[in-house]
mmCIF file of C-alpha atoms and ligand atoms in Angstrom:
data_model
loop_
_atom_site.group_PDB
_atom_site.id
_atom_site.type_symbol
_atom_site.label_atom_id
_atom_site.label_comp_id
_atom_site.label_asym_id
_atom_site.label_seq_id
_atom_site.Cartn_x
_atom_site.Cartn_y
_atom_site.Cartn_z
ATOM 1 C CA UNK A 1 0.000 0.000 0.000
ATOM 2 C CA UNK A 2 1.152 3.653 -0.719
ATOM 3 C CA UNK A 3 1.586 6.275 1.915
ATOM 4 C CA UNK A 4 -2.122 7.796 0.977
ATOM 5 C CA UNK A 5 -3.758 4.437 0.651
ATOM 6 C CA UNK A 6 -2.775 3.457 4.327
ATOM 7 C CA UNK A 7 -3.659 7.100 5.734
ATOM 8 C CA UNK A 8 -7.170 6.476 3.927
ATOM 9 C CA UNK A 9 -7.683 2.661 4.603
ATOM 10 C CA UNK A 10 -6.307 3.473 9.021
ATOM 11 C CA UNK A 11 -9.085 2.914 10.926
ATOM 12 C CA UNK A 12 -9.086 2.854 15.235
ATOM 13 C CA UNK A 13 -9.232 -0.490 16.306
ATOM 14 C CA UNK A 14 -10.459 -1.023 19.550
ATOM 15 C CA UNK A 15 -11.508 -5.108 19.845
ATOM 16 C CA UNK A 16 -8.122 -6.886 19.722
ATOM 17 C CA UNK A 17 -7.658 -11.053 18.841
ATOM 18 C CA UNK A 18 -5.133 -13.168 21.269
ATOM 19 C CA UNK A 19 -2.684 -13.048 18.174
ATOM 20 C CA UNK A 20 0.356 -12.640 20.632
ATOM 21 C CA UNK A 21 2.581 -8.730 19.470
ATOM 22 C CA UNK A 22 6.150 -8.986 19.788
ATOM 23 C CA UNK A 23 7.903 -6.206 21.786
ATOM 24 C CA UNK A 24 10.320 -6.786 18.976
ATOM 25 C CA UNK A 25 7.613 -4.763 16.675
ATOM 26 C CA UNK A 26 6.406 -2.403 19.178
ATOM 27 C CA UNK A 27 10.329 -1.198 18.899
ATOM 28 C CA UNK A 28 10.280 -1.052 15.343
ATOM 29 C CA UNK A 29 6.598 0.526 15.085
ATOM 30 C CA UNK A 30 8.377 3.460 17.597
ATOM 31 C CA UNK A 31 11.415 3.401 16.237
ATOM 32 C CA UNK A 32 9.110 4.715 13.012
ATOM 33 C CA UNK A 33 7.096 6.908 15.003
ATOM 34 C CA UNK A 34 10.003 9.313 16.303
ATOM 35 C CA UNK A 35 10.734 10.280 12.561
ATOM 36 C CA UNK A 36 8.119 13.235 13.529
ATOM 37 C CA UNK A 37 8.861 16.300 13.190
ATOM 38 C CA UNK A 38 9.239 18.403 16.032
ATOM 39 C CA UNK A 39 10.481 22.322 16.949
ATOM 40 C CA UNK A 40 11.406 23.787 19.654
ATOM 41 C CA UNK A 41 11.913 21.145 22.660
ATOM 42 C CA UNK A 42 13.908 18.163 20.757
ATOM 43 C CA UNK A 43 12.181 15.043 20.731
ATOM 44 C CA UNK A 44 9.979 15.575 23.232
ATOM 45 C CA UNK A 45 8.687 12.240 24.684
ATOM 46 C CA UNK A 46 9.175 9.128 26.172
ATOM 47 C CA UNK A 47 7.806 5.691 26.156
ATOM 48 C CA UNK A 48 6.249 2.852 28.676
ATOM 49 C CA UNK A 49 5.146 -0.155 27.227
ATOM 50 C CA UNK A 50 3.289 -2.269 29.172
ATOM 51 C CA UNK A 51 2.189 -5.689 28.248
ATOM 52 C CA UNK A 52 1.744 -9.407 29.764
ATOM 53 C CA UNK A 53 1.175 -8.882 33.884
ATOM 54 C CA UNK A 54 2.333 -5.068 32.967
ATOM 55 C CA UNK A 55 -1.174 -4.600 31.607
ATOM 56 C CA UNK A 56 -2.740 -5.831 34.975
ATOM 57 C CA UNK A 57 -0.495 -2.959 36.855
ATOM 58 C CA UNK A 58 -1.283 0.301 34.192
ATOM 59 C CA UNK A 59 -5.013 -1.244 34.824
ATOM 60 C CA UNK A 60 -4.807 -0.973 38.562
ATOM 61 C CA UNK A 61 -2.832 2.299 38.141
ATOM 62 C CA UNK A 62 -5.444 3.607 35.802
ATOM 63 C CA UNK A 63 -8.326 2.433 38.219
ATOM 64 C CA UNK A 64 -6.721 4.037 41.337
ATOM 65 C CA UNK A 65 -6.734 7.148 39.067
ATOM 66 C CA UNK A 66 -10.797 7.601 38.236
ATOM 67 C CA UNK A 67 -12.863 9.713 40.194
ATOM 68 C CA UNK A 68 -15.248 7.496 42.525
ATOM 69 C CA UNK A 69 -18.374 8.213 39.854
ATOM 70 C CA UNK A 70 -15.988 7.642 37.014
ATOM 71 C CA UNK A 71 -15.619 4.402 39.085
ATOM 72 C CA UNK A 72 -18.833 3.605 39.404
ATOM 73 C CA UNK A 73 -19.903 4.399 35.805
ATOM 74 C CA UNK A 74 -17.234 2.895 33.794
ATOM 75 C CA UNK A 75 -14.554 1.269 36.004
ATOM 76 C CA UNK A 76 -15.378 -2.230 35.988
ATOM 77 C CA UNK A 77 -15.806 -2.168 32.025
ATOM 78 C CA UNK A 78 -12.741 -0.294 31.737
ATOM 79 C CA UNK A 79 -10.262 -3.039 33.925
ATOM 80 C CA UNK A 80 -12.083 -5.612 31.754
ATOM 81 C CA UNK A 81 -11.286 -4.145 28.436
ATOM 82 C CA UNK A 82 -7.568 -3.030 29.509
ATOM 83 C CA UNK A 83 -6.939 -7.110 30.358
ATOM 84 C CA UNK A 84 -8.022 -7.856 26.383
ATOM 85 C CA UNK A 85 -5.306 -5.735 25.591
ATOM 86 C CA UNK A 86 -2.015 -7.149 24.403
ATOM 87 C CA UNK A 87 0.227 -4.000 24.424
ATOM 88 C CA UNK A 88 -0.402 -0.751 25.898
ATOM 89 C CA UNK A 89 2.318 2.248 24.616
ATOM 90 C CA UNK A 90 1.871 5.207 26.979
ATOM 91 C CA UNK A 91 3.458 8.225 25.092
ATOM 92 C CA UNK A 92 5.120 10.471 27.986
ATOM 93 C CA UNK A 93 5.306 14.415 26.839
ATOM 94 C CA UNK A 94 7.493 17.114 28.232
ATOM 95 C CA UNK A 95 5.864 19.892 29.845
ATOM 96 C CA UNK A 96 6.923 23.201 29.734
ATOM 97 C CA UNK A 97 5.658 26.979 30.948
ATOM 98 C CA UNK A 98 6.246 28.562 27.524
ATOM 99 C CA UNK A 99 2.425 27.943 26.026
ATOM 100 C CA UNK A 100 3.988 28.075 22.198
ATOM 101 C CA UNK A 101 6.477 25.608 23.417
ATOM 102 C CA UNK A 102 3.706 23.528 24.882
ATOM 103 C CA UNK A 103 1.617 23.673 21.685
ATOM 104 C CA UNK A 104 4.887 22.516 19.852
ATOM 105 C CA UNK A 105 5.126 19.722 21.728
ATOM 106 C CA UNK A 106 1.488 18.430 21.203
ATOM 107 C CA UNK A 107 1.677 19.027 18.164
ATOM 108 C CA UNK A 108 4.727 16.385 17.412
ATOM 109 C CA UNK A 109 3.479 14.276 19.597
ATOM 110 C CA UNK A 110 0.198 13.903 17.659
ATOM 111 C CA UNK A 111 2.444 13.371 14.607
ATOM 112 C CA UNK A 112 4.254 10.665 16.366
ATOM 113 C CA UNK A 113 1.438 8.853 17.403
ATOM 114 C CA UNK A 114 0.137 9.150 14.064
ATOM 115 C CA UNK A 115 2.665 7.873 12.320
ATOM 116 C CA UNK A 116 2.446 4.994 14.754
ATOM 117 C CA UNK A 117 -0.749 4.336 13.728
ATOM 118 C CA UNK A 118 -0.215 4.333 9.970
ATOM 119 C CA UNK A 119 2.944 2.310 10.447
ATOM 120 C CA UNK A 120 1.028 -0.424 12.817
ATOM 121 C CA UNK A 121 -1.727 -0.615 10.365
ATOM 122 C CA UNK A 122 0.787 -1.579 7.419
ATOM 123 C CA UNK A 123 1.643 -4.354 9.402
ATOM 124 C CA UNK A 124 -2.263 -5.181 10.150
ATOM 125 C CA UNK A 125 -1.992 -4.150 13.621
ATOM 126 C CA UNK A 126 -5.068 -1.887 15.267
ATOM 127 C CA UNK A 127 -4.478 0.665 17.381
ATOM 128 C CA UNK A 128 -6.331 2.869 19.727
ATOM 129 C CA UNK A 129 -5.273 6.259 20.721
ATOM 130 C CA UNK A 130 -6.538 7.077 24.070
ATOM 131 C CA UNK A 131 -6.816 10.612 25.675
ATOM 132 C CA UNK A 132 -9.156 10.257 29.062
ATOM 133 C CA UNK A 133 -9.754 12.769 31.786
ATOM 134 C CA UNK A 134 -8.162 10.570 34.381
ATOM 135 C CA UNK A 135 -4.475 11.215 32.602
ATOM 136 C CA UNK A 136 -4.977 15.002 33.467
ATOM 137 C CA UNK A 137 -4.352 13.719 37.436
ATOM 138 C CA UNK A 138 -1.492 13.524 39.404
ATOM 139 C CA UNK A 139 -2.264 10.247 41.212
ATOM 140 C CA UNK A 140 -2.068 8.868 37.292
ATOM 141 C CA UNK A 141 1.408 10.995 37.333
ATOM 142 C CA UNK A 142 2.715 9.646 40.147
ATOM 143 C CA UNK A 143 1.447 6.323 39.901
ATOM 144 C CA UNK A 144 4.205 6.246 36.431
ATOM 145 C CA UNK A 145 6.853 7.984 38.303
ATOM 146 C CA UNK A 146 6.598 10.831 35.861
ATOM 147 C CA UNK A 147 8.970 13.825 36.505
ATOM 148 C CA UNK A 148 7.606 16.810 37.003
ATOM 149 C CA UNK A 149 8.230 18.381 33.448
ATOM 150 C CA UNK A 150 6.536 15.813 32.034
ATOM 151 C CA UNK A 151 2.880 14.626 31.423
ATOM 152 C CA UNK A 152 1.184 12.012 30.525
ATOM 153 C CA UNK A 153 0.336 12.851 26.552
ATOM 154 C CA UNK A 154 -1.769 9.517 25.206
ATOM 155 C CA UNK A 155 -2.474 5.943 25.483
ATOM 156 C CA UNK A 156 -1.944 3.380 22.456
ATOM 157 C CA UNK A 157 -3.788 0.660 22.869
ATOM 158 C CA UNK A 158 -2.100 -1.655 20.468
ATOM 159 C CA UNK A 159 -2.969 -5.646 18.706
ATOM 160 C CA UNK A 160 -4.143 -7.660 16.365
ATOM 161 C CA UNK A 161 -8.010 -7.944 15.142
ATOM 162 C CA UNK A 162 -10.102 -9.721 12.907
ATOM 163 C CA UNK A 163 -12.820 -6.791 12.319
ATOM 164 C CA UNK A 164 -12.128 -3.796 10.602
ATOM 165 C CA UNK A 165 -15.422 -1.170 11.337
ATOM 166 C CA UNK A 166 -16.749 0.595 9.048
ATOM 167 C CA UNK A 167 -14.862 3.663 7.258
ATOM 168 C CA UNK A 168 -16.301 6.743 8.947
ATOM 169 C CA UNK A 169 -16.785 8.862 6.059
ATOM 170 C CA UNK A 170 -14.979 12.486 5.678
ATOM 171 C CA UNK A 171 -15.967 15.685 4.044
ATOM 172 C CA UNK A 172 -14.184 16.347 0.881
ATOM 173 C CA UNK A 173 -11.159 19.483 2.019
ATOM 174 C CA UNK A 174 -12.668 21.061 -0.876
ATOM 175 C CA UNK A 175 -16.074 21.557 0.864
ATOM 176 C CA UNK A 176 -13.793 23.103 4.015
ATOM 177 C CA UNK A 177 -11.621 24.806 1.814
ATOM 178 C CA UNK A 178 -11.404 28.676 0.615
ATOM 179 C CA UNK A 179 -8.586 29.402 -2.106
ATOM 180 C CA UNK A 180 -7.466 32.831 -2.130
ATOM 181 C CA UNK A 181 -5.920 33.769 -5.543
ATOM 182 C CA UNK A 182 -5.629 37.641 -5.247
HETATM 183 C C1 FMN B 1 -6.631 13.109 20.259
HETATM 184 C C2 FMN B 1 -7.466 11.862 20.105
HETATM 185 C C3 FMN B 1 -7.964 11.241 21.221
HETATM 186 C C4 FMN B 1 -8.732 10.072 21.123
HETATM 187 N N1 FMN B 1 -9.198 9.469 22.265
HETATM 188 C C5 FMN B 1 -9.952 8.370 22.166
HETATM 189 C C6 FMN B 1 -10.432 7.723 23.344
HETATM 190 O O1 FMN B 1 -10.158 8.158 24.457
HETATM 191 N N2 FMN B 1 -11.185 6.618 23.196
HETATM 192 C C7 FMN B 1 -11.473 6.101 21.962
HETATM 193 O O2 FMN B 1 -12.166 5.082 21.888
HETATM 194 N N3 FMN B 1 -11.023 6.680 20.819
HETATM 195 C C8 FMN B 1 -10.271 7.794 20.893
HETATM 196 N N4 FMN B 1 -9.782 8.384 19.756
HETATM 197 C C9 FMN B 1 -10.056 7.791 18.436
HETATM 198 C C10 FMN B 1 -11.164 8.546 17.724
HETATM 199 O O3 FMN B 1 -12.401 8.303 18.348
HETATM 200 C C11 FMN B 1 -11.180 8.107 16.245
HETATM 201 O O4 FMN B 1 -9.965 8.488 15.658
HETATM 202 C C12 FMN B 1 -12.351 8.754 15.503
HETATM 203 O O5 FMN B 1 -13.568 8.192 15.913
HETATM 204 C C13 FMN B 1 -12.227 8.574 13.981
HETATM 205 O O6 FMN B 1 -12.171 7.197 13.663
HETATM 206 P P1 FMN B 1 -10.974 6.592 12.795
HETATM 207 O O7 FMN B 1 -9.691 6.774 13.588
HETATM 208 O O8 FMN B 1 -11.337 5.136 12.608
HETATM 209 O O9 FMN B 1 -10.937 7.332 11.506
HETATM 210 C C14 FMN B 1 -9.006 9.530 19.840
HETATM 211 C C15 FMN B 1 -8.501 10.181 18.699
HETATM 212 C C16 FMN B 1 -7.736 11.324 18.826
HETATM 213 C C17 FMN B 1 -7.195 12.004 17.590
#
């Protein structure tokens, strides 16, 4: 597949098979992913990749993290879907006071987690990119060990699957687009 084709054919995955993911690919699939560009702060982030029992601890860490409704609503389902899981990437960002900086930094890090996502699904492996209110906390922080210029920036939920959903459809740029000739 081209470049385009797998940017148009990507789709989130989030219902994984038992097909067992080598950490061996994870490290190539990152080793990928850090050809993003980035200004400013270089190569801002970090990786933990948690799989096997290491999915049991960032569920328990996650869990300890939710609010006591956030608990009650979703906790349960959450733990159970998190042990499914094979590999879980958590994508550590630095921090910083400087708000352009900041914005520079989420801004490669979204382009590295992209182009972990396009480079997983060349190799037919899903991936879901997680951003929930519970990694905004410091118990979530600490839980990681995090220093304290950093933060934690996204959750990849990684594996293989045997359904691909639907494509959600996408207006055509054109529709969103004004060109400006004089
Ligand atoms: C910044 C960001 C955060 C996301 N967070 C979540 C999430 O917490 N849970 C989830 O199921 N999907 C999450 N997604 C995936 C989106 O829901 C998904 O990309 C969107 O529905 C479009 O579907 P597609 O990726 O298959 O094109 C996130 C996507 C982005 C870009």
């Amino acid at each position: 597949m081209t470049v385009s084709e797998i940017i148009r054919d990507r789709r989130t995955i989030r219902e994984f098979n038992d097909k067992k993911l080598s950490l061996d690919i994870i490290t190539e699939l990152l080793d990928t992913a850090v050809w993003a560009p980035y200004h400013g702060l270089p190569e801002p982030w970090r990786f933990l990749v948690f799989s096997d029992h290491g999915i049991d601890r960032l569920s328990d860490m996650i869990y300890q993290a939710l609010s006591q409704t956030e608990r009650k609503e979703y906790g349960d389902k959450l733990k159970k879907h998190l042990s499914t899981v094979p590999v879980a990437v958590v994508v550590v960002g630095k921090l910083d006071r400087n708000q352009k900086i900041m914005d520079e930094v989420s801004a490669s890090v979204s382009a590295l987690i992209q182009n972990f996502q396009l480079a997983a699904w060349e190799k037919e492996i899903g991936v879901v990119w997680k951003t929930q209110s519970y990694m905004h906390t410091p118990q979530i922080s600490k839980s990681l060990e995090l220093k304290s210029d950093e933060k934690l920036a996204g959750i990849l939920l990684c594996g293989y699957f045997d359904k691909k959903p639907l494509k959600h459809s996408r207006n055509p740029a054109v529709s969103r687009t004004i060109f400006i000739k004089e």
